[in-house]
mmCIF file of C-alpha atoms and ligand atoms in Angstrom:
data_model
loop_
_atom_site.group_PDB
_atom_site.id
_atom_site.type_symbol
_atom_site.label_atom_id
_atom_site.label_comp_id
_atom_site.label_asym_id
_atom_site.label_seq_id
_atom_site.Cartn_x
_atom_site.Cartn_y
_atom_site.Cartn_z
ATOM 1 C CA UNK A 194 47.010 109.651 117.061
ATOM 2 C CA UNK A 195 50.241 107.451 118.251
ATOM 3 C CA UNK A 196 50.446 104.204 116.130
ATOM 4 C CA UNK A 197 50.688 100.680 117.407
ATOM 5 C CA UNK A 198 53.862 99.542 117.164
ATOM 6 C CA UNK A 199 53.237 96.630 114.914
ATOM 7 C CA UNK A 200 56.281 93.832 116.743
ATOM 8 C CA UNK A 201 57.938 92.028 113.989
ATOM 9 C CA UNK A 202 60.250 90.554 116.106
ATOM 10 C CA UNK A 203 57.506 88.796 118.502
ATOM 11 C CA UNK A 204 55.432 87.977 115.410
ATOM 12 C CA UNK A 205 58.626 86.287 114.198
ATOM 13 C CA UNK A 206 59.266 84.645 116.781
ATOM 14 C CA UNK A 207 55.665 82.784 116.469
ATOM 15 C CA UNK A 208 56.048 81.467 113.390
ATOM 16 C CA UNK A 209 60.024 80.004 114.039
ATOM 17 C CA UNK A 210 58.459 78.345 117.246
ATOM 18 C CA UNK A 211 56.151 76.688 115.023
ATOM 19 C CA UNK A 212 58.215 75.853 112.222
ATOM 20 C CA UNK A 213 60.878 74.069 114.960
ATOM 21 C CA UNK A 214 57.522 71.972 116.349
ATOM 22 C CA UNK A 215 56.691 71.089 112.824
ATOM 23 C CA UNK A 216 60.213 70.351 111.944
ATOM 24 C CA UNK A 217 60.633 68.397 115.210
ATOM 25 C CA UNK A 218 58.133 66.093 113.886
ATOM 26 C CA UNK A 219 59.444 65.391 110.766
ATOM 27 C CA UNK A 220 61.576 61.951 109.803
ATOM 28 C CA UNK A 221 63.850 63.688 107.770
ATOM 29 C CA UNK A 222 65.473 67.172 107.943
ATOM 30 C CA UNK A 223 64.342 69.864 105.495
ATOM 31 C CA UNK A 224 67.986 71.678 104.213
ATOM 32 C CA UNK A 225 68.749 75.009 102.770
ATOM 33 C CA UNK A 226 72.032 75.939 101.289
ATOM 34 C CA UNK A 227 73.134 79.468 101.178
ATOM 35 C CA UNK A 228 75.612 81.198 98.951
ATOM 36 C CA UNK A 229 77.307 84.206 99.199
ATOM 37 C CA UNK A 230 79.577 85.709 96.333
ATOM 38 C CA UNK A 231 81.827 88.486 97.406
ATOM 39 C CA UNK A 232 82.655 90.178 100.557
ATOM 40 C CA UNK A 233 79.535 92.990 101.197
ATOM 41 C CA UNK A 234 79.561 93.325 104.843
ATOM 42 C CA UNK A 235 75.318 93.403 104.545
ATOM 43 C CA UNK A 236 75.459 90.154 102.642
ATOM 44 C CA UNK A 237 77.959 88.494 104.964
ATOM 45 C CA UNK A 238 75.173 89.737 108.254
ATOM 46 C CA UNK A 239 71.909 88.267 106.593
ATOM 47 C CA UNK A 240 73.609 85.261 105.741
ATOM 48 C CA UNK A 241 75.061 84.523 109.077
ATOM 49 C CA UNK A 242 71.729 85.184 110.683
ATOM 50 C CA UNK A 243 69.748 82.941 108.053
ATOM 51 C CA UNK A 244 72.009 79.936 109.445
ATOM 52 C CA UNK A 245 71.754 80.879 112.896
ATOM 53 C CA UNK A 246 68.159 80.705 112.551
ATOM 54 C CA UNK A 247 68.137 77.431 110.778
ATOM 55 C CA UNK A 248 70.431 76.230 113.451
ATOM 56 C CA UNK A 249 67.652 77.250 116.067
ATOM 57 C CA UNK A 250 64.696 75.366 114.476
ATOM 58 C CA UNK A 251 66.170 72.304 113.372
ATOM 59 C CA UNK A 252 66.618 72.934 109.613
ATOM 60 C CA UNK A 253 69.861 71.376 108.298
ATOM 61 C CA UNK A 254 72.318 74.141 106.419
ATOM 62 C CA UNK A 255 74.920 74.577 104.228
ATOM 63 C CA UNK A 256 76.933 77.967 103.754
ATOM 64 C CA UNK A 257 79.121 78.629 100.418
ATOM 65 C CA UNK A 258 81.058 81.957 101.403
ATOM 66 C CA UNK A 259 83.193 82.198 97.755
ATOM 67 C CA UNK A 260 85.334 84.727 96.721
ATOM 68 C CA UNK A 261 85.267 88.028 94.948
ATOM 69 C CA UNK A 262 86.601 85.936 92.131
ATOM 70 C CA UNK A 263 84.107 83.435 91.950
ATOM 71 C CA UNK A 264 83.492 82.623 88.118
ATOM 72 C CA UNK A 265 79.440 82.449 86.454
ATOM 73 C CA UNK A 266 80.436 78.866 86.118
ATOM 74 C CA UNK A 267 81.763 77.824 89.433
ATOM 75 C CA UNK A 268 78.566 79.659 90.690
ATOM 76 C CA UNK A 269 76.649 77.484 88.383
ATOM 77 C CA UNK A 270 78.550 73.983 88.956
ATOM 78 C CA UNK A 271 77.780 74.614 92.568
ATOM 79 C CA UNK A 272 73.873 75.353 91.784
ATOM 80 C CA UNK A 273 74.397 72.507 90.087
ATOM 81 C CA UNK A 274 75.282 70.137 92.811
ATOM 82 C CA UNK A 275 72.687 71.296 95.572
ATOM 83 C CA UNK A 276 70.093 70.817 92.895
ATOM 84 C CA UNK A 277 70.698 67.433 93.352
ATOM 85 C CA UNK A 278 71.192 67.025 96.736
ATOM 86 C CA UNK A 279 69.205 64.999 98.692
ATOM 87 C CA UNK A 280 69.882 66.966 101.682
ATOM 88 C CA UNK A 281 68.909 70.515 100.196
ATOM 89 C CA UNK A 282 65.334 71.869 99.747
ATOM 90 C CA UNK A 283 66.317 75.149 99.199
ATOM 91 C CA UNK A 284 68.470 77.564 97.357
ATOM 92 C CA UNK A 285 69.241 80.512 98.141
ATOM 93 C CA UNK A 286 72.283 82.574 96.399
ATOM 94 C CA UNK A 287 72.196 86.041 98.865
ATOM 95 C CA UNK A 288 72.093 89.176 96.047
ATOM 96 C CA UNK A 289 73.353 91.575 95.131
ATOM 97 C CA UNK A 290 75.758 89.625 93.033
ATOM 98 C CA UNK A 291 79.743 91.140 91.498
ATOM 99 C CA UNK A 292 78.107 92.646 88.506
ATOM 100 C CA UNK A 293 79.970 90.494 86.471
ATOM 101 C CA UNK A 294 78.177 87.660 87.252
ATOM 102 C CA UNK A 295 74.606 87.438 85.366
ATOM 103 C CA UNK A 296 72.086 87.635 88.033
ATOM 104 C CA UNK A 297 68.867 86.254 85.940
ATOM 105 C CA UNK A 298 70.969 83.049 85.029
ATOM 106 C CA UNK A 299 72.428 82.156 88.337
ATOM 107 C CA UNK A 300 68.426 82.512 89.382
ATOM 108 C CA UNK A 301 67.494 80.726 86.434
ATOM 109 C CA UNK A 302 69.588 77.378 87.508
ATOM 110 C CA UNK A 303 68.366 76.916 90.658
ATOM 111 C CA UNK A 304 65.712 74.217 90.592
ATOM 112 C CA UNK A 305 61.938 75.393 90.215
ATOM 113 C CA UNK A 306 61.402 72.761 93.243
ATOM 114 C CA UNK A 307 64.360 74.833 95.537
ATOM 115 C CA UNK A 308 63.641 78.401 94.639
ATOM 116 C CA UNK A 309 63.320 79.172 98.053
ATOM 117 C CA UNK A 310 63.547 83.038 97.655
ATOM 118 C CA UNK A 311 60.115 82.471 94.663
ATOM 119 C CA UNK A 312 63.027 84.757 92.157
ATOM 120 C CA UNK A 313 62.502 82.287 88.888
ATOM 121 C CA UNK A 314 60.968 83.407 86.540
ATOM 122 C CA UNK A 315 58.759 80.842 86.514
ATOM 123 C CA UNK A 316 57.574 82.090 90.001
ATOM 124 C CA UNK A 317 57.466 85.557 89.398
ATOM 125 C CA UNK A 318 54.971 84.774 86.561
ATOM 126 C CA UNK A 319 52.622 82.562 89.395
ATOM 127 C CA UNK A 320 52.599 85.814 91.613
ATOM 128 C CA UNK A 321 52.038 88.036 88.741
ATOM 129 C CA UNK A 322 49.242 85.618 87.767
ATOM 130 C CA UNK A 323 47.697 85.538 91.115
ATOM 131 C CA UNK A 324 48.755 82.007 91.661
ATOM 132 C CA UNK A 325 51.125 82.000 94.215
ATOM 133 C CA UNK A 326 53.573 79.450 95.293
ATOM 134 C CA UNK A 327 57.049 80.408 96.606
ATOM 135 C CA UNK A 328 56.741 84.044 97.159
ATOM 136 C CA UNK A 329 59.753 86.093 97.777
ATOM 137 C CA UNK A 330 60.705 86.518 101.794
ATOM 138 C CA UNK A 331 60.385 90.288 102.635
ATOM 139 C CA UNK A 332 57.191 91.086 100.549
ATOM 140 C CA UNK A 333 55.771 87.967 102.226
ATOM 141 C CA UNK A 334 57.217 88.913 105.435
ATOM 142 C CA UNK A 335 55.079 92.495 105.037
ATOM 143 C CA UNK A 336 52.356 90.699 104.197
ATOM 144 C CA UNK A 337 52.242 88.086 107.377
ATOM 145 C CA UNK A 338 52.832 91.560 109.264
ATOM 146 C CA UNK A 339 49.555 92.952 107.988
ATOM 147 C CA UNK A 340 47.224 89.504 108.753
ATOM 148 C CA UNK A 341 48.757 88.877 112.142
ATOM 149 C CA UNK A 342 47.356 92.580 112.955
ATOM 150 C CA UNK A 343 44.095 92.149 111.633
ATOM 151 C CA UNK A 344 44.498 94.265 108.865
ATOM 152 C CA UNK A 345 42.235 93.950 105.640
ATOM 153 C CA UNK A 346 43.281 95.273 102.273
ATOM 154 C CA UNK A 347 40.278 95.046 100.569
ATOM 155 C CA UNK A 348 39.230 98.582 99.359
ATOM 156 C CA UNK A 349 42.390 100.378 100.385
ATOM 157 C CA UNK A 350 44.695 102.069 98.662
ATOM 158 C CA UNK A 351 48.116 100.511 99.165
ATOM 159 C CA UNK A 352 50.988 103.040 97.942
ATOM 160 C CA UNK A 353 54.482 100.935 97.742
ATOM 161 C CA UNK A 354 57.866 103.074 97.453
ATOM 162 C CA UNK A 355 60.091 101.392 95.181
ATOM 163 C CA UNK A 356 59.780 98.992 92.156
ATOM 164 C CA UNK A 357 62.998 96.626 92.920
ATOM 165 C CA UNK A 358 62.472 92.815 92.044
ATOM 166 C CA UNK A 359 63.017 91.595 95.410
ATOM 167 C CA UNK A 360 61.038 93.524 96.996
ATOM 168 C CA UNK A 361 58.565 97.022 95.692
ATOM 169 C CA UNK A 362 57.246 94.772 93.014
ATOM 170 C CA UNK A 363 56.231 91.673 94.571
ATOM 171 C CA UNK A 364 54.887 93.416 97.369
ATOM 172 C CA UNK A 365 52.928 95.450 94.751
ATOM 173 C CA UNK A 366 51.440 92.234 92.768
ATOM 174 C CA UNK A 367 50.964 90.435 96.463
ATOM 175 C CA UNK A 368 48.398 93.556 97.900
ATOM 176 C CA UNK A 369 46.338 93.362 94.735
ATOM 177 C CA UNK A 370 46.378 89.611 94.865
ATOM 178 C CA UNK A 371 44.706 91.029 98.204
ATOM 179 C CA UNK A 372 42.762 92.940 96.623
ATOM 180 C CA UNK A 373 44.487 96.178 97.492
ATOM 181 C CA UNK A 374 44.537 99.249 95.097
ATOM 182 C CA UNK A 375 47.855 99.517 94.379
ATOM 183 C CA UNK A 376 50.024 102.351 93.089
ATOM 184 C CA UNK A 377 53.589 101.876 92.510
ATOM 185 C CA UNK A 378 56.133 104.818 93.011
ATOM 186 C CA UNK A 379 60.011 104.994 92.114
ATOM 187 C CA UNK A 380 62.814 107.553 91.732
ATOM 188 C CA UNK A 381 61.557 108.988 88.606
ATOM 189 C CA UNK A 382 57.839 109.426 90.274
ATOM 190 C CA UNK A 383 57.069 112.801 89.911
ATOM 191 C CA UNK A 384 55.481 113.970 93.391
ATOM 192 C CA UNK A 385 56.108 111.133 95.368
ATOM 193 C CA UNK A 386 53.575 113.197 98.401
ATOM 194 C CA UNK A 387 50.833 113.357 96.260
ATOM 195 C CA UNK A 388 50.476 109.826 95.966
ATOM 196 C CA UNK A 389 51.790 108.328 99.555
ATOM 197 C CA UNK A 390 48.809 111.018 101.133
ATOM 198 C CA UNK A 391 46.393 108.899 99.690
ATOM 199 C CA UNK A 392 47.500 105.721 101.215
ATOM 200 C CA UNK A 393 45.454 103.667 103.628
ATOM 201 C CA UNK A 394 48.764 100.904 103.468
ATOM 202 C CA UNK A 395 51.924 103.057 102.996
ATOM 203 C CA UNK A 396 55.215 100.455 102.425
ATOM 204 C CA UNK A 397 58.316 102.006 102.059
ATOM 205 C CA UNK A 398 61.112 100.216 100.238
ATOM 206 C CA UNK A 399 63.323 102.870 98.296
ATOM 207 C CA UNK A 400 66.400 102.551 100.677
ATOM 208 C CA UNK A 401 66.846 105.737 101.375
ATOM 209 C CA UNK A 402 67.379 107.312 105.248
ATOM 210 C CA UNK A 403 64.051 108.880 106.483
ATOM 211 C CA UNK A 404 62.393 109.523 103.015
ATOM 212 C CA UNK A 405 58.637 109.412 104.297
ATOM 213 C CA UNK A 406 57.820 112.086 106.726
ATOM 214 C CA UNK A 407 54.953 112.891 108.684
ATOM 215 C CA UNK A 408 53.122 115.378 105.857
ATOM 216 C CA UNK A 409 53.701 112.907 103.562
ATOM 217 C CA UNK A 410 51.407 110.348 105.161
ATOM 218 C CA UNK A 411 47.348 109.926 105.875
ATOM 219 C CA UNK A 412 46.296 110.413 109.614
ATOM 220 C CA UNK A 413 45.740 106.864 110.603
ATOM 221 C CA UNK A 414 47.458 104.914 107.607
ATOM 222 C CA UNK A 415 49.657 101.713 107.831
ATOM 223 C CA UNK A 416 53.056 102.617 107.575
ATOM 224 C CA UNK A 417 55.372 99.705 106.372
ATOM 225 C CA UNK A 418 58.950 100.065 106.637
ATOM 226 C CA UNK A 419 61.456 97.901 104.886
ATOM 227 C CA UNK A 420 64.107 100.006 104.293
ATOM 228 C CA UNK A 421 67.694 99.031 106.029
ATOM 229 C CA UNK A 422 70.048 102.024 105.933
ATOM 230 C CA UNK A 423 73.226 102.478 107.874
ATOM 231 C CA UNK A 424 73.782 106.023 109.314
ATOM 232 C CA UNK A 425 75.969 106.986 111.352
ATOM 233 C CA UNK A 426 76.597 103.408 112.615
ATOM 234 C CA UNK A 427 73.089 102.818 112.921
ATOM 235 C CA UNK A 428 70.131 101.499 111.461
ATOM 236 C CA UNK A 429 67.486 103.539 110.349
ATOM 237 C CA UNK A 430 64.506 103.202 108.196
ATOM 238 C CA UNK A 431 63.259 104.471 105.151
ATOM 239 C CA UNK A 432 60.247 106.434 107.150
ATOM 240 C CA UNK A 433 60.676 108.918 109.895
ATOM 241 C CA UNK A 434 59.475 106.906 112.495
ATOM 242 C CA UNK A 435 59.728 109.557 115.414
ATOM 243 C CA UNK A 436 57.394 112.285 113.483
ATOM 244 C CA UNK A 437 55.368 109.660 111.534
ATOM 245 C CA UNK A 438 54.262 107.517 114.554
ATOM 246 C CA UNK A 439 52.101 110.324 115.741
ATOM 247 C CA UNK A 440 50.000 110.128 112.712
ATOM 248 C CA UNK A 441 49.701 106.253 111.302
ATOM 249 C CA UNK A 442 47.702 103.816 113.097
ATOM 250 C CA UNK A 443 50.208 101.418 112.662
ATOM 251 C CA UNK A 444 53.677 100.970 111.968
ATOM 252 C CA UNK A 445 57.204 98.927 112.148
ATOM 253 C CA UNK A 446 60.352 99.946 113.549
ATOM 254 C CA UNK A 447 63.320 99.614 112.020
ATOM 255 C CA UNK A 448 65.204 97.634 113.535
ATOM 256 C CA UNK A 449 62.519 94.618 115.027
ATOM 257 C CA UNK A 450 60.274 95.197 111.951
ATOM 258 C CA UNK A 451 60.038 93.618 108.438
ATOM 259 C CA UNK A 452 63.672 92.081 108.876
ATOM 260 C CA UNK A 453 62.798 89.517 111.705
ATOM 261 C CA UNK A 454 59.910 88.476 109.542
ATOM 262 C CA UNK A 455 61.866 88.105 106.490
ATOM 263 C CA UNK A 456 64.131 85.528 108.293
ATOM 264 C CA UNK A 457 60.987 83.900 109.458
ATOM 265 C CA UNK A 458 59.525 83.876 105.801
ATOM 266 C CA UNK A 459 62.519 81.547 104.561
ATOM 267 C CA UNK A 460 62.935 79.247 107.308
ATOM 268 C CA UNK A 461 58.899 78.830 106.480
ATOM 269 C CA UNK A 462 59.474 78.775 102.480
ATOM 270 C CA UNK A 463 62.316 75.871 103.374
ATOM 271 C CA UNK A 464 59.699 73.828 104.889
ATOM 272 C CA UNK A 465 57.100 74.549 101.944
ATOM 273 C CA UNK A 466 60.335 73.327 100.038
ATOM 274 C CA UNK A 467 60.786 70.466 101.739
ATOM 275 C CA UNK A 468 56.760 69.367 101.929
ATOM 276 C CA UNK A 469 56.822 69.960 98.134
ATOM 277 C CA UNK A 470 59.669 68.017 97.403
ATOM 278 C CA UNK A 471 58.748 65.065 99.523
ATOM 279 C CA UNK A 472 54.894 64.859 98.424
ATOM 280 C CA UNK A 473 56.310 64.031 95.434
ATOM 281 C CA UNK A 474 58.800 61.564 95.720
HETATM 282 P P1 NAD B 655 66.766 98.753 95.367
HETATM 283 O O1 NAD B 655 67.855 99.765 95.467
HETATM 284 O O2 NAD B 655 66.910 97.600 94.437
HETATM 285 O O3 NAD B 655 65.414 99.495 94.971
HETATM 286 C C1 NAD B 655 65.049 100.711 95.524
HETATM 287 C C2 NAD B 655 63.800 101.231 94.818
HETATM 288 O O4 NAD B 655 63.428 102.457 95.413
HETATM 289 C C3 NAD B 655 63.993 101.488 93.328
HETATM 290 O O5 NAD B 655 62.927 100.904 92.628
HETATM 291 C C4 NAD B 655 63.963 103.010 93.195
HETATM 292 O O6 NAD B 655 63.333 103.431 92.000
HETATM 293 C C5 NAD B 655 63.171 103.420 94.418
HETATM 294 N N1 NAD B 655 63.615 104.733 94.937
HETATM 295 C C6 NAD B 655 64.866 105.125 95.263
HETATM 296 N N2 NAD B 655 64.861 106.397 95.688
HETATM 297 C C7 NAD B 655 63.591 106.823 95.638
HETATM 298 C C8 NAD B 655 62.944 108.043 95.960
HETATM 299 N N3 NAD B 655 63.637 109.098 96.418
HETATM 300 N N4 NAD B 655 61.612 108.132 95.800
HETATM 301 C C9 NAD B 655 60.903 107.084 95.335
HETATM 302 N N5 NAD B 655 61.457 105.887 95.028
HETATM 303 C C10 NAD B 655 62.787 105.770 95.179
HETATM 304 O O7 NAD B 655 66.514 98.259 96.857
HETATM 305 P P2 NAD B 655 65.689 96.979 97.416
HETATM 306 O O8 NAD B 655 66.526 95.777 97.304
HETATM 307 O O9 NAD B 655 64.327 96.978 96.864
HETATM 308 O O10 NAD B 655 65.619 97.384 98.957
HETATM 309 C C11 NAD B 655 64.960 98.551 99.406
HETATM 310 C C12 NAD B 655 65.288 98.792 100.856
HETATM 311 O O11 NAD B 655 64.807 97.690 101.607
HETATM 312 C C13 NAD B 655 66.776 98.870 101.173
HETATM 313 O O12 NAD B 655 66.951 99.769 102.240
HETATM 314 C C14 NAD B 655 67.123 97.480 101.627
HETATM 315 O O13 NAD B 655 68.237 97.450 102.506
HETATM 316 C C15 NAD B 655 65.865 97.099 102.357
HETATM 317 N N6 NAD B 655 65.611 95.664 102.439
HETATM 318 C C16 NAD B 655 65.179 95.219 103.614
HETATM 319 C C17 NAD B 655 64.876 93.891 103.780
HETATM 320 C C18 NAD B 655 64.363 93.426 105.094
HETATM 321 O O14 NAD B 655 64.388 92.243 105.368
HETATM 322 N N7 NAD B 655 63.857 94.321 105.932
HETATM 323 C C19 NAD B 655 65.029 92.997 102.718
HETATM 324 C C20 NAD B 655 65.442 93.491 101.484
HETATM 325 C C21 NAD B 655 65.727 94.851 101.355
#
């Protein structure tokens, strides 16, 4: 069997052409600010092609690039500010963070009503509850992926590599919400083969170069890659798309993938921002 290239790009593409209509309509601009700590050259990337993107469909943006240096509370005066900005509908502070810097408050600050990226607490808990609102980018981005190619999840066993925040575990709690059943692996899962062989929906999200290979997947499964690594100057995903594409029904490249859809996700959680906070004004 050769898989079907599932086209996250074109998919993508879809849903910003419809967010721009939607936005064209609107009286008022929906705005997301964007802040970057620190100098990681992947940060600097996904930030510069989140306001590109916002550029593209109409949504007004602001970009904070700070310094290494940047204190907790300049972080949070500035979180702080947007919060009650009239322009802003969305927050997004672009992780990993200088250690230094405590992660859970910075998230913690940002407005329920502008958590764009769905990492409160408070939003966490509504996913974990089954009662979703803003849902994180990438795991909704894989999700999108899956409905736009017909793709039930009912019955199945979904396997997901990888247990971060931002992405394993939302993805996790999103395919049961779906009615998926869902096993979770990490680094410390004994036998990771054992359990990605028995997956109807493999996603792979453990960052590391070519980890899934072709005997470690189902003949005709859904193969899911989200993993971004840089090798050799290139990108490459966390499955080993050459070998594995003979055996999964589906699957995503890497690059033209999840990442395209991820984009996609926030300019589409900005607008849910935006509808949100104007319904209730
Ligand atoms: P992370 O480092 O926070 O988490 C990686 C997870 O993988 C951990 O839970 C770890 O336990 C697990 N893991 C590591 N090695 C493993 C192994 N050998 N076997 C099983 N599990 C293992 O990373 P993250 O932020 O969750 O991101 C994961 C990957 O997805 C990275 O490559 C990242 O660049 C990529 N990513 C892509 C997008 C996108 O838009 N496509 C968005 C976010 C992250």
């Amino acid at each position: 069997m050769t898989a079907k290239i599932m086209d996250g790009k074109a998919v993508a593409e879809k849903i910003r052409a419809k967010v721009k209509a939607e936005v064209a309509n609107l009286k008022t601009k929906p705005g997301l600010a964007a802040i970057l700590v620190g100098e990681n050259p992947a940060s600097k990337v996904y930030v510069d092609i989140k306001r590109k993107t916002c550029d593209e469909v109409g949504i007004y943006s602001e970009l904070y690039k700070l310094p290494e240096e940047t204190t907790e509370k300049e972080l949070l005066q500035l979180i702080g500010r947007l919060n009650k900005s009239e322009k802003i509908h969305g927050i997004l502070v672009q992780l990993p963070l200088p250690r230094r810097i405590n992660e859970e408050k910075v998230l913690e600050a940002i407005a329920l009503e502008k958590d764009v990226d769905g990492f409160s607490l408070v939003n966490v808990g509504r996913l974990a509850s089954g009662r979703e609102a803003a849902v994180p980018c990438t795991p909704k981005g894989v999700i999108r992926l899956l409905e736009e190619y017909g793709i039930d999840l009912a019955w199945k066993n979904a396997v997901v590599i990888g247990r971060s925040n931002i992405v394993g575990k939302p993805t996790a709690l999103l395919l049961l919400n779906r009615n998926a059943t869902v096993t979770i692996c990490h680094s410390k899962t004994a036998d990771l083969p054992h359990y990605t062989k028995k997956a109807d929906i493999l996603v792979a999200a453990a960052g590391k170069p070519k980890l899934v290979k072709a005997d470690m997947v189902k003949e005709g499964a859904v193969v899911i890659d989200v993993g971004i690594n840089r090798v050799e100057g290139k990108l490459v995903g966390d499955v080993d798309f050459a070998s594995v594409k003979e055996k999964a029904s589906y699957i995503t490249p890497v690059p033209g993938g999840v990442g395209p859809m991820t984009v996609a996700m926030l300019i589409e959680n900005t607008l849910e921002r935006y509808k949100e906070i104007t319904r209730r004004k």
